[in-house]
Amino acid sequence: LSYWKDYNEAGSTQPPRPRLVNTLDRFCADRSGIALDLGSGGGRDAKELLRRGWGVVCVDSDPHAIELLSSLAATDSRLSVLRSSFEELSLPKDEFDLVTASYSLPFCGEKHFSELWRKLVESLKTGGLLSLELFGKRDSWRNAPLGANGAMTFLSREEVESLLDPFELLFFNEDERDSTTFSGELKHWHIFTCVAKKKATSQYG
Ligand SMILES: C[S@@+](CC[C@H](N)C(=O)[O-])C[C@H]1O[C@@H](n2cnc3c(N)ncnc32)[C@H](O)[C@@H]1O
């Protein structure tokens, strides 16, 4: 998709997402570890994680994002880059101290979302953090070409709450607003912002 090429080209020089910065400031002031950045784009968040001493594994399906990330990885061996779609992703278990996904998981096809979520939860260590956005059912992309035919995942609040069962909530916000997208199109956003900590398996399973 050339949409992602342009988006990630522009995004790679943008500052890190405020939600990630807040997560790191508030909950990781005295710790770092290995982070998984799902749908990382050109690496705006990965750069911030590296700067703060984290090792980072970036996953994205867009070849141009992978190119941008690979040149970053060539100068920093703490960064690993994996080209994969969310739908075909395989992840190690019990590996990561943080899973972050900035405006990316909703682009997983709806048939594959619960499987992706299960893998994501399993890939986190107990006590590891999750920090991401999910899209709600009133998001206007649900009816637009991008989200048509189940190509994206839109969730109800109840569905999001149930996805978060394995976690202790640290921050949760549901927001709806009208504004423009990267490409200048008007859009109704319905966004869940979640920061949460993985509980021990016995506490949820
Ligand atoms: C809205 S961008 C967000 C990029 C970056 N995280 C940021 O905050 O700017 C969504 C990212 O998800 C990637 N993406 C979209 N669909 C995907 C899929 N099915 N599998 C893996 N990555 C996907 C795109 O290539 C893009 O880099």
mmCIF file of N, CA and C and ligand atoms in Angstrom, residues 1 3-5 7-8 11-12 14-17 19 37-45 59-63 65 83-89 100-109 116 133 135 141 151 189, ligand 1:
data_model
loop_
_atom_site.group_PDB
_atom_site.id
_atom_site.type_symbol
_atom_site.label_atom_id
_atom_site.label_comp_id
_atom_site.label_asym_id
_atom_site.label_seq_id
_atom_site.Cartn_x
_atom_site.Cartn_y
_atom_site.Cartn_z
ATOM 1 N N LEU A 1 0.834 -1.205 0.000
ATOM 2 C CA LEU A 1 0.000 0.000 0.000
ATOM 3 C C LEU A 1 0.870 1.256 0.000
ATOM 4 N N TYR A 3 -0.175 4.081 0.600
ATOM 5 C CA TYR A 3 -0.666 4.871 1.732
ATOM 6 C C TYR A 3 0.317 4.751 2.901
ATOM 7 N N TRP A 4 0.747 3.532 3.216
ATOM 8 C CA TRP A 4 1.648 3.324 4.349
ATOM 9 C C TRP A 4 3.052 3.838 4.040
ATOM 10 N N LYS A 5 3.460 3.767 2.758
ATOM 11 C CA LYS A 5 4.781 4.277 2.391
ATOM 12 C C LYS A 5 4.865 5.768 2.738
ATOM 13 N N TYR A 7 2.817 7.527 4.641
ATOM 14 C CA TYR A 7 2.552 7.731 6.071
ATOM 15 C C TYR A 7 3.815 7.491 6.892
ATOM 16 N N ASN A 8 4.482 6.393 6.610
ATOM 17 C CA ASN A 8 5.645 6.023 7.420
ATOM 18 C C ASN A 8 6.872 6.865 7.094
ATOM 19 N N GLY A 11 6.096 9.857 9.050
ATOM 20 C CA GLY A 11 6.054 9.547 10.489
ATOM 21 C C GLY A 11 7.416 9.259 11.079
ATOM 22 N N SER A 12 8.345 8.773 10.262
ATOM 23 C CA SER A 12 9.624 8.346 10.820
ATOM 24 C C SER A 12 10.410 9.508 11.418
ATOM 25 N N GLN A 14 8.774 12.042 12.912
ATOM 26 C CA GLN A 14 7.904 12.649 13.931
ATOM 27 C C GLN A 14 8.345 12.210 15.333
ATOM 28 N N PRO A 15 7.995 13.007 16.344
ATOM 29 C CA PRO A 15 8.318 12.593 17.725
ATOM 30 C C PRO A 15 7.540 11.334 18.101
ATOM 31 N N PRO A 16 7.983 10.648 19.166
ATOM 32 C CA PRO A 16 7.263 9.436 19.582
ATOM 33 C C PRO A 16 5.830 9.763 20.001
ATOM 34 N N ARG A 17 4.975 8.773 19.972
ATOM 35 C CA ARG A 17 3.578 8.964 20.367
ATOM 36 C C ARG A 17 3.491 9.301 21.856
ATOM 37 N N ARG A 19 1.286 8.702 24.056
ATOM 38 C CA ARG A 19 0.848 7.587 24.913
ATOM 39 C C ARG A 19 2.028 6.705 25.325
ATOM 40 N N ASP A 37 7.324 -3.699 19.250
ATOM 41 C CA ASP A 37 6.582 -2.583 18.658
ATOM 42 C C ASP A 37 5.832 -3.123 17.442
ATOM 43 N N LEU A 38 4.529 -3.318 17.602
ATOM 44 C CA LEU A 38 3.722 -3.926 16.531
ATOM 45 C C LEU A 38 3.191 -2.850 15.586
ATOM 46 N N GLY A 39 3.428 -3.002 14.291
ATOM 47 C CA GLY A 39 3.007 -1.988 13.324
ATOM 48 C C GLY A 39 3.797 -0.716 13.570
ATOM 49 N N SER A 40 5.100 -0.887 13.661
ATOM 50 C CA SER A 40 5.983 0.188 14.135
ATOM 51 C C SER A 40 6.151 1.324 13.141
ATOM 52 N N GLY A 41 5.780 1.095 11.871
ATOM 53 C CA GLY A 41 6.025 2.117 10.865
ATOM 54 C C GLY A 41 7.517 2.358 10.736
ATOM 55 N N GLY A 42 7.890 3.620 10.502
ATOM 56 C CA GLY A 42 9.295 3.952 10.262
ATOM 57 C C GLY A 42 10.154 4.037 11.510
ATOM 58 N N GLY A 43 9.591 3.820 12.687
ATOM 59 C CA GLY A 43 10.417 3.712 13.887
ATOM 60 C C GLY A 43 10.374 4.903 14.826
ATOM 61 N N ARG A 44 9.332 5.745 14.734
ATOM 62 C CA ARG A 44 9.303 6.924 15.614
ATOM 63 C C ARG A 44 9.296 6.526 17.093
ATOM 64 N N ASP A 45 8.566 5.465 17.437
ATOM 65 C CA ASP A 45 8.529 5.009 18.833
ATOM 66 C C ASP A 45 9.772 4.187 19.172
ATOM 67 N N VAL A 59 7.852 -4.934 14.294
ATOM 68 C CA VAL A 59 7.125 -5.748 13.307
ATOM 69 C C VAL A 59 6.295 -4.824 12.431
ATOM 70 N N ASP A 60 6.372 -5.007 11.126
ATOM 71 C CA ASP A 60 5.509 -4.265 10.204
ATOM 72 C C ASP A 60 5.444 -5.055 8.903
ATOM 73 N N SER A 61 4.347 -4.888 8.171
ATOM 74 C CA SER A 61 4.221 -5.606 6.889
ATOM 75 C C SER A 61 4.647 -4.737 5.707
ATOM 76 N N ASP A 62 4.815 -3.440 5.941
ATOM 77 C CA ASP A 62 5.097 -2.534 4.823
ATOM 78 C C ASP A 62 6.585 -2.550 4.462
ATOM 79 N N PRO A 63 6.920 -2.890 3.218
ATOM 80 C CA PRO A 63 8.331 -3.007 2.842
ATOM 81 C C PRO A 63 9.123 -1.719 3.049
ATOM 82 N N ALA A 65 8.562 0.594 5.367
ATOM 83 C CA ALA A 65 8.827 0.719 6.807
ATOM 84 C C ALA A 65 10.007 -0.175 7.170
ATOM 85 N N ARG A 83 9.713 -8.445 9.211
ATOM 86 C CA ARG A 83 8.641 -8.123 8.277
ATOM 87 C C ARG A 83 7.601 -9.231 8.331
ATOM 88 N N SER A 84 6.424 -8.883 8.826
ATOM 89 C CA SER A 84 5.330 -9.858 8.871
ATOM 90 C C SER A 84 4.017 -9.109 8.948
ATOM 91 N N SER A 85 2.977 -9.717 8.422
ATOM 92 C CA SER A 85 1.638 -9.175 8.653
ATOM 93 C C SER A 85 1.193 -9.626 10.040
ATOM 94 N N PHE A 86 0.231 -8.925 10.612
ATOM 95 C CA PHE A 86 -0.334 -9.339 11.901
ATOM 96 C C PHE A 86 -1.004 -10.702 11.751
ATOM 97 N N GLU A 87 -1.574 -10.923 10.580
ATOM 98 C CA GLU A 87 -2.355 -12.136 10.352
ATOM 99 C C GLU A 87 -1.476 -13.383 10.356
ATOM 100 N N GLU A 88 -0.198 -13.216 9.998
ATOM 101 C CA GLU A 88 0.688 -14.383 9.900
ATOM 102 C C GLU A 88 1.790 -14.385 10.953
ATOM 103 N N LEU A 89 1.671 -13.476 11.884
ATOM 104 C CA LEU A 89 2.758 -13.271 12.833
ATOM 105 C C LEU A 89 2.956 -14.469 13.761
ATOM 106 N N THR A 100 4.033 -2.524 22.622
ATOM 107 C CA THR A 100 3.416 -1.259 22.241
ATOM 108 C C THR A 100 2.922 -1.368 20.802
ATOM 109 N N ALA A 101 1.803 -0.716 20.522
ATOM 110 C CA ALA A 101 1.233 -0.759 19.163
ATOM 111 C C ALA A 101 0.493 0.550 18.955
ATOM 112 N N SER A 102 1.138 1.488 18.272
ATOM 113 C CA SER A 102 0.565 2.818 18.098
ATOM 114 C C SER A 102 -0.303 2.873 16.847
ATOM 115 N N TYR A 103 -1.613 2.961 17.064
ATOM 116 C CA TYR A 103 -2.569 3.092 15.950
ATOM 117 C C TYR A 103 -2.369 2.009 14.892
ATOM 118 N N SER A 104 -2.056 0.796 15.306
ATOM 119 C CA SER A 104 -1.736 -0.231 14.314
ATOM 120 C C SER A 104 -2.585 -1.493 14.417
ATOM 121 N N LEU A 105 -2.897 -1.962 15.632
ATOM 122 C CA LEU A 105 -3.630 -3.237 15.726
ATOM 123 C C LEU A 105 -4.992 -3.224 15.036
ATOM 124 N N PRO A 106 -5.701 -2.063 14.959
ATOM 125 C CA PRO A 106 -6.974 -2.088 14.237
ATOM 126 C C PRO A 106 -6.828 -2.475 12.761
ATOM 127 N N PHE A 107 -5.610 -2.443 12.248
ATOM 128 C CA PHE A 107 -5.417 -2.807 10.838
ATOM 129 C C PHE A 107 -5.246 -4.311 10.648
ATOM 130 N N CYS A 108 -5.403 -5.061 11.720
ATOM 131 C CA CYS A 108 -5.436 -6.528 11.599
ATOM 132 C C CYS A 108 -6.843 -6.923 11.147
ATOM 133 N N GLY A 109 -6.938 -7.812 10.185
ATOM 134 C CA GLY A 109 -8.237 -8.299 9.726
ATOM 135 C C GLY A 109 -9.036 -8.894 10.874
ATOM 136 N N LEU A 116 -4.307 -12.968 17.048
ATOM 137 C CA LEU A 116 -3.203 -12.022 17.243
ATOM 138 C C LEU A 116 -3.121 -11.601 18.711
ATOM 139 N N GLU A 133 -3.448 1.635 21.185
ATOM 140 C CA GLU A 133 -4.776 2.112 20.820
ATOM 141 C C GLU A 133 -5.537 1.000 20.099
ATOM 142 N N PHE A 135 -9.552 0.590 17.999
ATOM 143 C CA PHE A 135 -10.629 1.418 17.441
ATOM 144 C C PHE A 135 -12.001 0.861 17.846
ATOM 145 N N TRP A 141 -13.998 4.714 9.820
ATOM 146 C CA TRP A 141 -13.322 3.811 8.884
ATOM 147 C C TRP A 141 -13.989 2.441 8.816
ATOM 148 N N ALA A 151 -11.515 -5.992 6.791
ATOM 149 C CA ALA A 151 -10.067 -5.795 6.664
ATOM 150 C C ALA A 151 -9.462 -5.161 7.913
ATOM 151 N N TRP A 189 -13.247 9.678 14.779
ATOM 152 C CA TRP A 189 -12.363 8.739 15.471
ATOM 153 C C TRP A 189 -13.086 8.192 16.696
HETATM 154 C C1 LIG B 1 -1.290 4.054 11.285
HETATM 155 S S1 LIG B 1 0.265 3.312 10.965
HETATM 156 C C2 LIG B 1 1.080 3.536 12.535
HETATM 157 C C3 LIG B 1 2.576 3.518 12.407
HETATM 158 C C4 LIG B 1 3.330 3.900 13.695
HETATM 159 N N1 LIG B 1 3.099 2.930 14.751
HETATM 160 C C5 LIG B 1 2.925 5.276 14.152
HETATM 161 O O1 LIG B 1 2.431 5.399 15.273
HETATM 162 O O2 LIG B 1 3.079 6.229 13.387
HETATM 163 C C6 LIG B 1 -0.122 1.583 10.924
HETATM 164 C C7 LIG B 1 1.085 0.688 10.666
HETATM 165 O O3 LIG B 1 0.642 -0.668 10.661
HETATM 166 C C8 LIG B 1 1.198 -1.340 9.546
HETATM 167 N N2 LIG B 1 0.212 -2.343 9.145
HETATM 168 C C9 LIG B 1 -1.011 -2.122 8.599
HETATM 169 N N3 LIG B 1 -1.647 -3.275 8.401
HETATM 170 C C10 LIG B 1 -0.811 -4.258 8.853
HETATM 171 C C11 LIG B 1 -0.913 -5.673 8.934
HETATM 172 N N4 LIG B 1 -2.012 -6.303 8.530
HETATM 173 N N5 LIG B 1 0.141 -6.363 9.440
HETATM 174 C C12 LIG B 1 1.256 -5.704 9.885
HETATM 175 N N6 LIG B 1 1.403 -4.361 9.838
HETATM 176 C C13 LIG B 1 0.380 -3.651 9.328
HETATM 177 C C14 LIG B 1 1.406 -0.279 8.483
HETATM 178 O O4 LIG B 1 2.411 -0.658 7.565
HETATM 179 C C15 LIG B 1 1.780 0.931 9.317
HETATM 180 O O5 LIG B 1 3.164 1.009 9.500
#
